[in-house]
C-alpha cells in the first residue's frame, strides 16, 4: 500500500545513510525523565544474587477492549491499543510483516489519544521484519509492547539490496517512547558473521576483501526520554543496541546473548548520548558488553553481569586524529566473568579531547584477562606509529575491585601516552588473584600518575607520584 510515509521514510533512509555506522574489528513511558546519581567512592555490597535472565515467556493479557476484527484494522480503539495483527501482520515467521508494522506505527504515532498509544506485538507469534525506520515525532508517547518475537531476514542473501545494510530496526526522532515486554528480538546474525571478510578465529578461516557491512539490530537516533526494558535480544549481525545523539535513556532488565566468537556484537553502544542509566542486565556476547563512545556523559551503569565478552569499555576514542570527549561515567555493583577485559579505557594515538570523571566501583572479576586496563596505544594491526597528540585521561577511580584474573596478562595495565600521561588515577581495595596457580603477575605502568589509598593485591609499585596540577597545566583537552 502506497502512503506519504513510504516516500518520507525513503528520505530519512537517505539521511541516515550519510551517517554510516562503522564497526570496530576486535580480536583480543508515561512522560518521565530519569535522574542520575553518582555517589563518589561509595562501597556497596556486590550484586546478590547476580542479575538473571528474564523469566520464560508468558502470555501478556489482551487489552480490555481489543480492536474489532471486522473494523479493517484502520481504527483506533478506545483503550489506545494497536495490535499489529489488525494491520495485516501474519506472525508465522516467514511472511514479510514490514508494511503492517509501519502502518500500525503510523496510526499510533498520529493518534489523538491523550495517553500513551500502545503498539502490541502479541505473544505466540513470530514476525519477520525487513530493515525499517520508525519515524517521529509522534503526537503523544508510544509504548512498543513486544511480547512475541521479531525476526530479521536470514542473512545477507535475504537482505533486499535496496535496503541499508547498516541497520535493521531504527527509531528516528522519537520522544517519550518505551520499548518493552517479555518478547525476543532475533537478529539471525550467523550468516553475517560467516562473511569471508569477517575476522575468523582459528581453523582455516581467512579474512578476505569484500563488502563487510552488517546491520545493527536496534538503533535509536536523535531521540529522547527512552525506556528499554525486559526484552531478550540475541544474535545481532553487529551491535545489538546503539544510541546515537540521544538523551535521557533508561535501560533495565535486558538479556543480550551472542556466541563469544561472534565479531563486533557489542551489547549496548552509546555515542554522543547523555543522561543514561543501564541497570540489572545480563550481556554475554562476542565484543564489549557495554561500549561508550565520544560525546557521551552522565552515564550510570549498575548491576550488570557481563561475559563472556570484551568487558565494559570507554572507547575506542580518537581514531583518525579525531576529537573525543567523555565524562562523568560510573560503573558499579557488577560482575565481569571469563572476558578478555574487565573495565577498559582505550584511545588511539593522534586523537585529542579528554576522558574525565570515571568511577569503577564494587566490581567482581571472575577469570578476566585484563581486569583493569587503560590503553592509550590502541591499535588493531600492531603497525601504528607513535604520535604526539593523545586523548587526555584523568580523574579515574578504581574502588573495591576484587576477584581473579587470567594469568596470560597482568591484572592491572596502565599504558599511557608518552606526551599526555594519565593523571589523578585513584585506587583502593584492589584484590586480584591468579585464577590458576599462586604466582602473581606484576602490574604494568607506563607514564601513569596517581594515588594508592590502600595497598593493592598484587602490589602496584609502578604508579608514579607527582603533582597532577603541574601536569594538567601542560595538557590541552579541547573539551
One Martini backbone bead per residue (centre of mass of N, CA, C, O) as a GRO file, in nm:
protein
  479
    1UNK     BB    1   0.093   0.037   0.026
    2UNK     BB    2   0.064   0.364  -0.046
    3UNK     BB    3   0.239   0.639   0.117
    4UNK     BB    4   0.383   0.915   0.245
    5UNK     BB    5   0.574   0.756   0.436
    6UNK     BB    6   0.740   0.603   0.236
    7UNK     BB    7   0.889   0.847   0.113
    8UNK     BB    8   0.992   0.960   0.381
    9UNK     BB    9   1.158   0.711   0.466
   10UNK     BB   10   1.350   0.731   0.228
   11UNK     BB   11   1.471   0.999   0.312
   12UNK     BB   12   1.574   0.911   0.586
   13UNK     BB   13   1.758   0.692   0.480
   14UNK     BB   14   1.944   0.891   0.332
   15UNK     BB   15   2.031   1.044   0.580
   16UNK     BB   16   2.150   0.799   0.742
   17UNK     BB   17   2.356   0.716   0.525
   18UNK     BB   18   2.542   0.976   0.609
   19UNK     BB   19   2.564   0.795   0.898
   20UNK     BB   20   2.771   0.581   0.931
   21UNK     BB   21   2.839   0.257   1.072
   22UNK     BB   22   3.128   0.159   1.234
   23UNK     BB   23   3.309  -0.093   1.292
   24UNK     BB   24   3.505  -0.287   1.539
   25UNK     BB   25   3.774  -0.475   1.512
   26UNK     BB   26   3.814  -0.764   1.718
   27UNK     BB   27   4.017  -0.968   1.890
   28UNK     BB   28   4.082  -1.016   2.194
   29UNK     BB   29   0.636   0.659   2.936
   30UNK     BB   30   0.541   0.793   3.094
   31UNK     BB   31   0.626   1.103   3.130
   32UNK     BB   32   0.976   1.074   3.196
   33UNK     BB   33   1.255   1.129   3.392
   34UNK     BB   34   1.598   1.052   3.458
   35UNK     BB   35   1.785   1.020   3.726
   36UNK     BB   36   2.137   1.082   3.827
   37UNK     BB   37   2.351   0.909   4.053
   38UNK     BB   38   2.704   0.978   4.184
   39UNK     BB   39   2.858   0.833   4.406
   40UNK     BB   40   3.162   0.876   4.582
   41UNK     BB   41   3.325   0.608   4.699
   42UNK     BB   42   3.112   0.383   4.724
   43UNK     BB   43   3.058   0.097   4.923
   44UNK     BB   44   2.917  -0.185   4.802
   45UNK     BB   45   2.744  -0.448   4.757
   46UNK     BB   46   2.732  -0.707   4.587
   47UNK     BB   47   2.554  -0.868   4.372
   48UNK     BB   48   2.260  -1.028   4.537
   49UNK     BB   49   2.186  -1.165   4.317
   50UNK     BB   50   2.253  -1.201   4.016
   51UNK     BB   51   2.154  -1.137   3.729
   52UNK     BB   52   1.878  -1.264   3.547
   53UNK     BB   53   1.699  -1.383   3.331
   54UNK     BB   54   1.423  -1.379   3.199
   55UNK     BB   55   1.143  -1.512   3.210
   56UNK     BB   56   0.944  -1.698   3.073
   57UNK     BB   57   0.724  -1.695   2.853
   58UNK     BB   58   0.420  -1.500   2.877
   59UNK     BB   59   0.118  -1.412   2.852
   60UNK     BB   60  -0.029  -1.129   2.778
   61UNK     BB   61  -0.275  -0.936   2.822
   62UNK     BB   62  -0.541  -0.842   2.687
   63UNK     BB   63  -0.705  -0.599   2.599
   64UNK     BB   64  -1.003  -0.491   2.710
   65UNK     BB   65  -1.044  -0.352   2.400
   66UNK     BB   66  -1.014  -0.491   2.133
   67UNK     BB   67  -1.003  -0.493   1.824
   68UNK     BB   68  -1.205  -0.523   1.565
   69UNK     BB   69  -1.201  -0.760   1.317
   70UNK     BB   70  -1.416  -0.573   1.131
   71UNK     BB   71  -1.247  -0.281   1.098
   72UNK     BB   72  -0.972  -0.324   0.915
   73UNK     BB   73  -0.744  -0.185   1.107
   74UNK     BB   74  -0.804   0.155   1.103
   75UNK     BB   75  -0.873   0.183   1.398
   76UNK     BB   76  -0.907   0.332   1.718
   77UNK     BB   77  -0.920   0.235   2.025
   78UNK     BB   78  -1.020   0.326   2.343
   79UNK     BB   79  -0.734   0.209   2.480
   80UNK     BB   80  -0.477   0.239   2.274
   81UNK     BB   81  -0.459  -0.019   2.088
   82UNK     BB   82  -0.213  -0.173   1.845
   83UNK     BB   83  -0.254  -0.445   1.667
   84UNK     BB   84  -0.069  -0.581   1.415
   85UNK     BB   85  -0.288  -0.784   1.306
   86UNK     BB   86  -0.487  -0.532   1.222
   87UNK     BB   87  -0.253  -0.463   0.977
   88UNK     BB   88  -0.161  -0.770   0.851
   89UNK     BB   89  -0.017  -0.944   1.039
   90UNK     BB   90   0.086  -1.286   1.079
   91UNK     BB   91   0.325  -1.447   1.245
   92UNK     BB   92   0.502  -1.710   1.093
   93UNK     BB   93   0.822  -1.624   1.023
   94UNK     BB   94   0.795  -1.554   0.689
   95UNK     BB   95   0.627  -1.330   0.651
   96UNK     BB   96   0.610  -1.004   0.547
   97UNK     BB   97   0.545  -0.747   0.813
   98UNK     BB   98   0.632  -0.452   0.761
   99UNK     BB   99   0.378  -0.285   0.668
  100UNK     BB  100   0.212  -0.338   0.923
  101UNK     BB  101   0.403  -0.192   1.120
  102UNK     BB  102   0.398   0.084   0.980
  103UNK     BB  103   0.094   0.128   1.010
  104UNK     BB  104   0.077   0.108   1.316
  105UNK     BB  105   0.271   0.338   1.373
  106UNK     BB  106   0.131   0.569   1.225
  107UNK     BB  107  -0.134   0.555   1.381
  108UNK     BB  108  -0.021   0.587   1.669
  109UNK     BB  109   0.149   0.848   1.625
  110UNK     BB  110  -0.133   1.013   1.518
  111UNK     BB  111  -0.287   0.994   1.757
  112UNK     BB  112  -0.533   1.146   2.001
  113UNK     BB  113  -0.434   1.031   2.244
  114UNK     BB  114  -0.366   1.131   2.576
  115UNK     BB  115  -0.195   0.889   2.589
  116UNK     BB  116  -0.050   0.614   2.538
  117UNK     BB  117   0.044   0.433   2.266
  118UNK     BB  118  -0.011   0.079   2.190
  119UNK     BB  119   0.203  -0.151   2.048
  120UNK     BB  120   0.118  -0.484   1.964
  121UNK     BB  121   0.323  -0.781   2.019
  122UNK     BB  122   0.219  -1.085   2.032
  123UNK     BB  123   0.199  -1.366   2.177
  124UNK     BB  124   0.291  -1.651   1.966
  125UNK     BB  125   0.455  -1.470   1.756
  126UNK     BB  126   0.636  -1.435   1.434
  127UNK     BB  127   0.810  -1.148   1.301
  128UNK     BB  128   0.903  -1.049   0.985
  129UNK     BB  129   1.155  -0.791   0.935
  130UNK     BB  130   1.264  -0.538   0.775
  131UNK     BB  131   1.422  -0.274   0.710
  132UNK     BB  132   1.341  -0.005   0.949
  133UNK     BB  133   1.173   0.318   0.996
  134UNK     BB  134   1.077   0.486   1.289
  135UNK     BB  135   0.897   0.790   1.287
  136UNK     BB  136   0.922   1.108   1.410
  137UNK     BB  137   0.719   1.275   1.579
  138UNK     BB  138   0.474   1.229   1.814
  139UNK     BB  139   0.191   1.329   1.974
  140UNK     BB  140   0.265   1.094   2.166
  141UNK     BB  141   0.331   0.841   2.335
  142UNK     BB  142   0.517   0.523   2.310
  143UNK     BB  143   0.432   0.171   2.317
  144UNK     BB  144   0.640  -0.115   2.264
  145UNK     BB  145   0.487  -0.427   2.287
  146UNK     BB  146   0.701  -0.715   2.331
  147UNK     BB  147   0.580  -1.062   2.333
  148UNK     BB  148   0.699  -1.159   2.095
  149UNK     BB  149   0.868  -1.200   1.773
  150UNK     BB  150   1.154  -1.093   1.618
  151UNK     BB  151   1.267  -1.119   1.269
  152UNK     BB  152   1.517  -1.140   1.063
  153UNK     BB  153   1.665  -1.171   0.799
  154UNK     BB  154   1.854  -1.445   0.646
  155UNK     BB  155   2.085  -1.265   0.570
  156UNK     BB  156   2.231  -1.122   0.294
  157UNK     BB  157   2.053  -1.270   0.071
  158UNK     BB  158   1.774  -1.162   0.224
  159UNK     BB  159   1.870  -0.874   0.169
  160UNK     BB  160   1.777  -0.604   0.035
  161UNK     BB  161   1.960  -0.405  -0.177
  162UNK     BB  162   1.790  -0.128  -0.107
  163UNK     BB  163   1.883  -0.173   0.178
  164UNK     BB  164   2.023  -0.113   0.462
  165UNK     BB  165   2.331  -0.257   0.610
  166UNK     BB  166   2.348  -0.089   0.896
  167UNK     BB  167   2.032  -0.155   0.964
  168UNK     BB  168   1.722  -0.253   1.096
  169UNK     BB  169   1.603  -0.102   1.362
  170UNK     BB  170   1.464   0.231   1.359
  171UNK     BB  171   1.464   0.524   1.576
  172UNK     BB  172   1.344   0.850   1.471
  173UNK     BB  173   1.266   1.115   1.640
  174UNK     BB  174   1.191   1.001   1.937
  175UNK     BB  175   0.956   1.067   2.199
  176UNK     BB  176   0.843   0.903   2.448
  177UNK     BB  177   0.960   0.586   2.471
  178UNK     BB  178   0.867   0.230   2.489
  179UNK     BB  179   1.066  -0.073   2.500
  180UNK     BB  180   0.886  -0.375   2.572
  181UNK     BB  181   0.895  -0.698   2.739
  182UNK     BB  182   0.903  -1.074   2.687
  183UNK     BB  183   1.044  -1.080   2.431
  184UNK     BB  184   1.203  -1.142   2.106
  185UNK     BB  185   1.518  -1.056   1.939
  186UNK     BB  186   1.621  -1.176   1.614
  187UNK     BB  187   1.913  -1.129   1.410
  188UNK     BB  188   2.046  -1.356   1.251
  189UNK     BB  189   2.393  -1.353   1.235
  190UNK     BB  190   2.554  -1.594   1.116
  191UNK     BB  191   2.586  -1.510   0.805
  192UNK     BB  192   2.743  -1.254   0.873
  193UNK     BB  193   2.984  -1.379   1.031
  194UNK     BB  194   3.060  -1.568   0.762
  195UNK     BB  195   3.193  -1.369   0.618
  196UNK     BB  196   3.505  -1.349   0.462
  197UNK     BB  197   3.567  -1.050   0.600
  198UNK     BB  198   3.576  -1.171   0.866
  199UNK     BB  199   3.704  -1.239   1.167
  200UNK     BB  200   3.878  -1.528   1.221
  201UNK     BB  201   3.910  -1.810   1.443
  202UNK     BB  202   4.089  -2.025   1.349
  203UNK     BB  203   4.154  -2.260   1.155
  204UNK     BB  204   4.081  -2.177   0.797
  205UNK     BB  205   4.027  -1.895   0.836
  206UNK     BB  206   3.993  -1.602   0.610
  207UNK     BB  207   4.050  -1.286   0.535
  208UNK     BB  208   3.855  -1.094   0.301
  209UNK     BB  209   3.771  -0.916   0.057
  210UNK     BB  210   3.485  -0.701   0.090
  211UNK     BB  211   3.185  -0.670   0.180
  212UNK     BB  212   3.102  -0.581   0.551
  213UNK     BB  213   2.833  -0.507   0.611
  214UNK     BB  214   2.635  -0.475   0.918
  215UNK     BB  215   2.364  -0.486   1.115
  216UNK     BB  216   2.199  -0.326   1.339
  217UNK     BB  217   1.940  -0.400   1.525
  218UNK     BB  218   1.915  -0.137   1.730
  219UNK     BB  219   1.829   0.212   1.663
  220UNK     BB  220   1.883   0.525   1.816
  221UNK     BB  221   1.795   0.854   1.673
  222UNK     BB  222   1.740   1.148   1.789
  223UNK     BB  223   1.644   1.085   2.097
  224UNK     BB  224   1.402   1.083   2.383
  225UNK     BB  225   1.282   0.947   2.648
  226UNK     BB  226   1.389   0.637   2.707
  227UNK     BB  227   1.267   0.290   2.718
  228UNK     BB  228   1.435  -0.027   2.801
  229UNK     BB  229   1.262  -0.344   2.878
  230UNK     BB  230   1.275  -0.710   2.928
  231UNK     BB  231   1.433  -0.806   2.693
  232UNK     BB  232   1.533  -1.035   2.430
  233UNK     BB  233   1.855  -1.040   2.267
  234UNK     BB  234   1.988  -1.194   1.960
  235UNK     BB  235   2.215  -1.231   1.714
  236UNK     BB  236   2.357  -0.996   1.603
  237UNK     BB  237   2.541  -0.889   1.340
  238UNK     BB  238   2.597  -0.660   1.541
  239UNK     BB  239   2.495  -0.453   1.718
  240UNK     BB  240   2.225  -0.450   1.931
  241UNK     BB  241   2.270  -0.157   2.055
  242UNK     BB  242   2.211   0.196   1.952
  243UNK     BB  243   2.304   0.533   2.064
  244UNK     BB  244   2.233   0.840   1.888
  245UNK     BB  245   2.178   1.140   1.989
  246UNK     BB  246   2.084   1.109   2.294
  247UNK     BB  247   1.840   1.138   2.575
  248UNK     BB  248   1.725   0.996   2.830
  249UNK     BB  249   1.816   0.679   2.925
  250UNK     BB  250   1.640   0.364   3.002
  251UNK     BB  251   1.788   0.055   3.117
  252UNK     BB  252   1.619  -0.270   3.183
  253UNK     BB  253   1.629  -0.603   3.198
  254UNK     BB  254   1.835  -0.734   3.001
  255UNK     BB  255   1.900  -0.989   2.740
  256UNK     BB  256   2.224  -1.059   2.592
  257UNK     BB  257   2.306  -1.273   2.304
  258UNK     BB  258   2.619  -1.430   2.192
  259UNK     BB  259   2.874  -1.554   2.071
  260UNK     BB  260   3.206  -1.523   2.166
  261UNK     BB  261   3.301  -1.513   1.841
  262UNK     BB  262   3.135  -1.283   1.757
  263UNK     BB  263   3.158  -1.008   1.555
  264UNK     BB  264   3.080  -0.695   1.678
  265UNK     BB  265   2.859  -0.768   1.937
  266UNK     BB  266   2.760  -0.544   2.092
  267UNK     BB  267   2.531  -0.469   2.321
  268UNK     BB  268   2.589  -0.155   2.419
  269UNK     BB  269   2.584   0.158   2.242
  270UNK     BB  270   2.722   0.489   2.292
  271UNK     BB  271   2.667   0.816   2.120
  272UNK     BB  272   2.617   1.124   2.188
  273UNK     BB  273   2.517   1.059   2.494
  274UNK     BB  274   2.282   1.144   2.765
  275UNK     BB  275   2.138   1.028   3.039
  276UNK     BB  276   2.228   0.722   3.151
  277UNK     BB  277   2.071   0.401   3.225
  278UNK     BB  278   2.217   0.078   3.326
  279UNK     BB  279   2.027  -0.208   3.437
  280UNK     BB  280   1.988  -0.531   3.530
  281UNK     BB  281   2.191  -0.696   3.327
  282UNK     BB  282   2.262  -0.938   3.058
  283UNK     BB  283   2.590  -1.003   2.897
  284UNK     BB  284   2.662  -1.228   2.613
  285UNK     BB  285   2.943  -1.205   2.387
  286UNK     BB  286   3.187  -1.084   2.123
  287UNK     BB  287   3.210  -0.814   2.293
  288UNK     BB  288   3.113  -0.551   2.424
  289UNK     BB  289   2.878  -0.504   2.651
  290UNK     BB  290   2.979  -0.200   2.695
  291UNK     BB  291   2.992   0.106   2.498
  292UNK     BB  292   3.173   0.425   2.497
  293UNK     BB  293   3.149   0.711   2.325
  294UNK     BB  294   3.168   0.994   2.195
  295UNK     BB  295   2.979   1.243   2.368
  296UNK     BB  296   2.957   1.110   2.651
  297UNK     BB  297   2.740   1.160   2.946
  298UNK     BB  298   2.599   1.070   3.217
  299UNK     BB  299   2.670   0.754   3.324
  300UNK     BB  300   2.484   0.468   3.461
  301UNK     BB  301   2.621   0.156   3.580
  302UNK     BB  302   2.425  -0.132   3.704
  303UNK     BB  303   2.400  -0.452   3.762
  304UNK     BB  304   2.609  -0.627   3.581
  305UNK     BB  305   2.636  -0.911   3.365
  306UNK     BB  306   2.957  -0.994   3.219
  307UNK     BB  307   2.978  -1.260   3.008
  308UNK     BB  308   3.118  -1.324   2.770
  309UNK     BB  309   3.384  -1.097   2.641
  310UNK     BB  310   3.515  -0.739   2.655
  311UNK     BB  311   3.352  -0.583   2.845
  312UNK     BB  312   3.387  -0.251   2.977
  313UNK     BB  313   3.391   0.040   2.756
  314UNK     BB  314   3.599   0.316   2.673
  315UNK     BB  315   3.564   0.303   2.353
  316UNK     BB  316   3.715   0.401   2.101
  317UNK     BB  317   3.939   0.693   2.083
  318UNK     BB  318   4.067   0.907   1.826
  319UNK     BB  319   4.025   0.827   1.550
  320UNK     BB  320   4.172   0.986   1.298
  321UNK     BB  321   4.236   1.246   1.470
  322UNK     BB  322   4.009   1.281   1.677
  323UNK     BB  323   3.757   1.404   1.872
  324UNK     BB  324   3.718   1.328   2.236
  325UNK     BB  325   3.434   1.315   2.476
  326UNK     BB  326   3.433   1.204   2.825
  327UNK     BB  327   3.195   1.203   3.112
  328UNK     BB  328   3.059   1.093   3.386
  329UNK     BB  329   3.129   0.777   3.481
  330UNK     BB  330   2.949   0.482   3.606
  331UNK     BB  331   3.067   0.169   3.754
  332UNK     BB  332   2.864  -0.076   3.937
  333UNK     BB  333   2.772  -0.357   4.088
  334UNK     BB  334   2.945  -0.590   3.927
  335UNK     BB  335   3.000  -0.855   3.674
  336UNK     BB  336   3.304  -1.012   3.543
  337UNK     BB  337   3.335  -1.289   3.303
  338UNK     BB  338   3.525  -1.448   3.095
  339UNK     BB  339   3.719  -1.206   2.983
  340UNK     BB  340   3.936  -1.002   2.815
  341UNK     BB  341   3.793  -0.773   2.987
  342UNK     BB  342   3.691  -0.539   3.204
  343UNK     BB  343   3.794  -0.231   3.264
  344UNK     BB  344   3.805   0.010   2.987
  345UNK     BB  345   4.049   0.230   2.827
  346UNK     BB  346   4.050   0.347   2.477
  347UNK     BB  347   4.311   0.490   2.266
  348UNK     BB  348   4.431   0.678   2.015
  349UNK     BB  349   4.669   0.796   1.846
  350UNK     BB  350   4.621   1.150   1.759
  351UNK     BB  351   4.421   1.240   1.935
  352UNK     BB  352   4.160   1.440   2.104
  353UNK     BB  353   4.080   1.534   2.438
  354UNK     BB  354   3.861   1.360   2.691
  355UNK     BB  355   3.884   1.163   2.998
  356UNK     BB  356   3.649   1.220   3.271
  357UNK     BB  357   3.508   1.111   3.547
  358UNK     BB  358   3.572   0.796   3.650
  359UNK     BB  359   3.386   0.512   3.801
  360UNK     BB  360   3.501   0.210   3.960
  361UNK     BB  361   3.262   0.012   4.158
  362UNK     BB  362   3.214  -0.279   4.277
  363UNK     BB  363   3.388  -0.529   4.125
  364UNK     BB  364   3.369  -0.855   3.989
  365UNK     BB  365   3.622  -1.090   3.906
  366UNK     BB  366   3.617  -1.373   3.660
  367UNK     BB  367   3.855  -1.465   3.476
  368UNK     BB  368   4.024  -1.203   3.376
  369UNK     BB  369   4.264  -1.080   3.174
  370UNK     BB  370   4.188  -0.745   3.201
  371UNK     BB  371   4.058  -0.592   3.455
  372UNK     BB  372   4.268  -0.338   3.434
  373UNK     BB  373   4.254  -0.084   3.164
  374UNK     BB  374   4.488   0.132   2.994
  375UNK     BB  375   4.490   0.228   2.633
  376UNK     BB  376   4.690   0.465   2.438
  377UNK     BB  377   4.778   0.221   2.206
  378UNK     BB  378   4.556   0.166   2.019
  379UNK     BB  379   4.570  -0.124   1.792
  380UNK     BB  380   4.491  -0.356   1.532
  381UNK     BB  381   4.784  -0.403   1.353
  382UNK     BB  382   5.063  -0.315   1.502
  383UNK     BB  383   5.138  -0.045   1.292
  384UNK     BB  384   5.150   0.197   1.470
  385UNK     BB  385   5.242   0.519   1.516
  386UNK     BB  386   5.387   0.749   1.688
  387UNK     BB  387   5.219   1.013   1.873
  388UNK     BB  388   5.164   1.308   2.037
  389UNK     BB  389   4.880   1.305   2.036
  390UNK     BB  390   4.607   1.290   2.292
  391UNK     BB  391   4.385   1.160   2.498
  392UNK     BB  392   4.285   1.260   2.792
  393UNK     BB  393   4.353   1.100   3.117
  394UNK     BB  394   4.136   1.161   3.405
  395UNK     BB  395   3.989   1.097   3.689
  396UNK     BB  396   4.033   0.784   3.795
  397UNK     BB  397   3.846   0.522   3.963
  398UNK     BB  398   3.936   0.233   4.182
  399UNK     BB  399   3.688   0.056   4.373
  400UNK     BB  400   3.650  -0.244   4.474
  401UNK     BB  401   3.841  -0.466   4.316
  402UNK     BB  402   3.760  -0.816   4.270
  403UNK     BB  403   3.937  -1.136   4.218
  404UNK     BB  404   4.015  -1.284   3.899
  405UNK     BB  405   4.292  -1.375   3.676
  406UNK     BB  406   4.433  -1.416   3.379
  407UNK     BB  407   4.773  -1.520   3.339
  408UNK     BB  408   4.836  -1.381   3.050
  409UNK     BB  409   4.789  -1.114   3.224
  410UNK     BB  410   4.791  -0.845   3.384
  411UNK     BB  411   4.570  -0.704   3.619
  412UNK     BB  412   4.733  -0.429   3.554
  413UNK     BB  413   4.697  -0.161   3.294
  414UNK     BB  414   4.905   0.140   3.226
  415UNK     BB  415   4.898   0.277   2.902
  416UNK     BB  416   5.055   0.579   2.843
  417UNK     BB  417   5.132   0.854   2.709
  418UNK     BB  418   5.419   1.025   2.653
  419UNK     BB  419   5.275   1.328   2.640
  420UNK     BB  420   4.993   1.209   2.792
  421UNK     BB  421   4.942   1.143   3.086
  422UNK     BB  422   4.809   0.980   3.339
  423UNK     BB  423   4.582   1.129   3.581
  424UNK     BB  424   4.430   1.082   3.874
  425UNK     BB  425   4.470   0.802   3.994
  426UNK     BB  426   4.250   0.582   4.187
  427UNK     BB  427   4.318   0.339   4.455
  428UNK     BB  428   4.103   0.083   4.623
  429UNK     BB  429   4.056  -0.226   4.709
  430UNK     BB  430   4.264  -0.425   4.553
  431UNK     BB  431   4.183  -0.779   4.461
  432UNK     BB  432   4.399  -0.990   4.265
  433UNK     BB  433   4.389  -1.324   4.152
  434UNK     BB  434   4.490  -1.603   4.034
  435UNK     BB  435   4.314  -1.859   3.870
  436UNK     BB  436   4.608  -1.991   3.857
  437UNK     BB  437   4.782  -2.058   4.095
  438UNK     BB  438   5.054  -1.851   4.290
  439UNK     BB  439   5.144  -1.644   4.065
  440UNK     BB  440   5.217  -1.316   4.043
  441UNK     BB  441   5.158  -1.044   3.848
  442UNK     BB  442   5.281  -0.761   3.741
  443UNK     BB  443   5.209  -0.463   3.699
  444UNK     BB  444   5.146  -0.209   3.447
  445UNK     BB  445   5.343   0.090   3.368
  446UNK     BB  446   5.299   0.410   3.170
  447UNK     BB  447   5.278   0.720   3.252
  448UNK     BB  448   5.145   0.695   3.554
  449UNK     BB  449   4.933   0.889   3.774
  450UNK     BB  450   4.884   0.857   4.141
  451UNK     BB  451   4.673   0.697   4.405
  452UNK     BB  452   4.712   0.505   4.705
  453UNK     BB  453   4.484   0.429   4.958
  454UNK     BB  454   4.577   0.131   4.930
  455UNK     BB  455   4.671  -0.163   4.921
  456UNK     BB  456   4.757  -0.401   4.674
  457UNK     BB  457   4.638  -0.693   4.480
  458UNK     BB  458   4.889  -0.658   4.362
  459UNK     BB  459   5.142  -0.465   4.382
  460UNK     BB  460   5.161  -0.104   4.298
  461UNK     BB  461   5.482   0.020   4.209
  462UNK     BB  462   5.445   0.196   3.918
  463UNK     BB  463   5.315   0.436   4.031
  464UNK     BB  464   5.317   0.775   3.999
  465UNK     BB  465   5.435   1.067   4.170
  466UNK     BB  466   5.251   1.382   4.133
  467UNK     BB  467   5.161   1.684   4.024
  468UNK     BB  468   4.879   1.716   3.849
  469UNK     BB  469   4.863   2.016   3.795
  470UNK     BB  470   5.130   2.043   3.634
  471UNK     BB  471   5.040   1.850   3.410
  472UNK     BB  472   4.763   1.974   3.324
  473UNK     BB  473   4.882   2.250   3.226
  474UNK     BB  474   5.003   2.089   2.958
  475UNK     BB  475   4.706   2.017   2.887
  476UNK     BB  476   4.495   1.965   2.599
  477UNK     BB  477   4.142   1.873   2.542
  478UNK     BB  478   3.901   2.031   2.383
  479UNK     BB  479   3.624   2.025   2.593
   0.00000   0.00000   0.00000
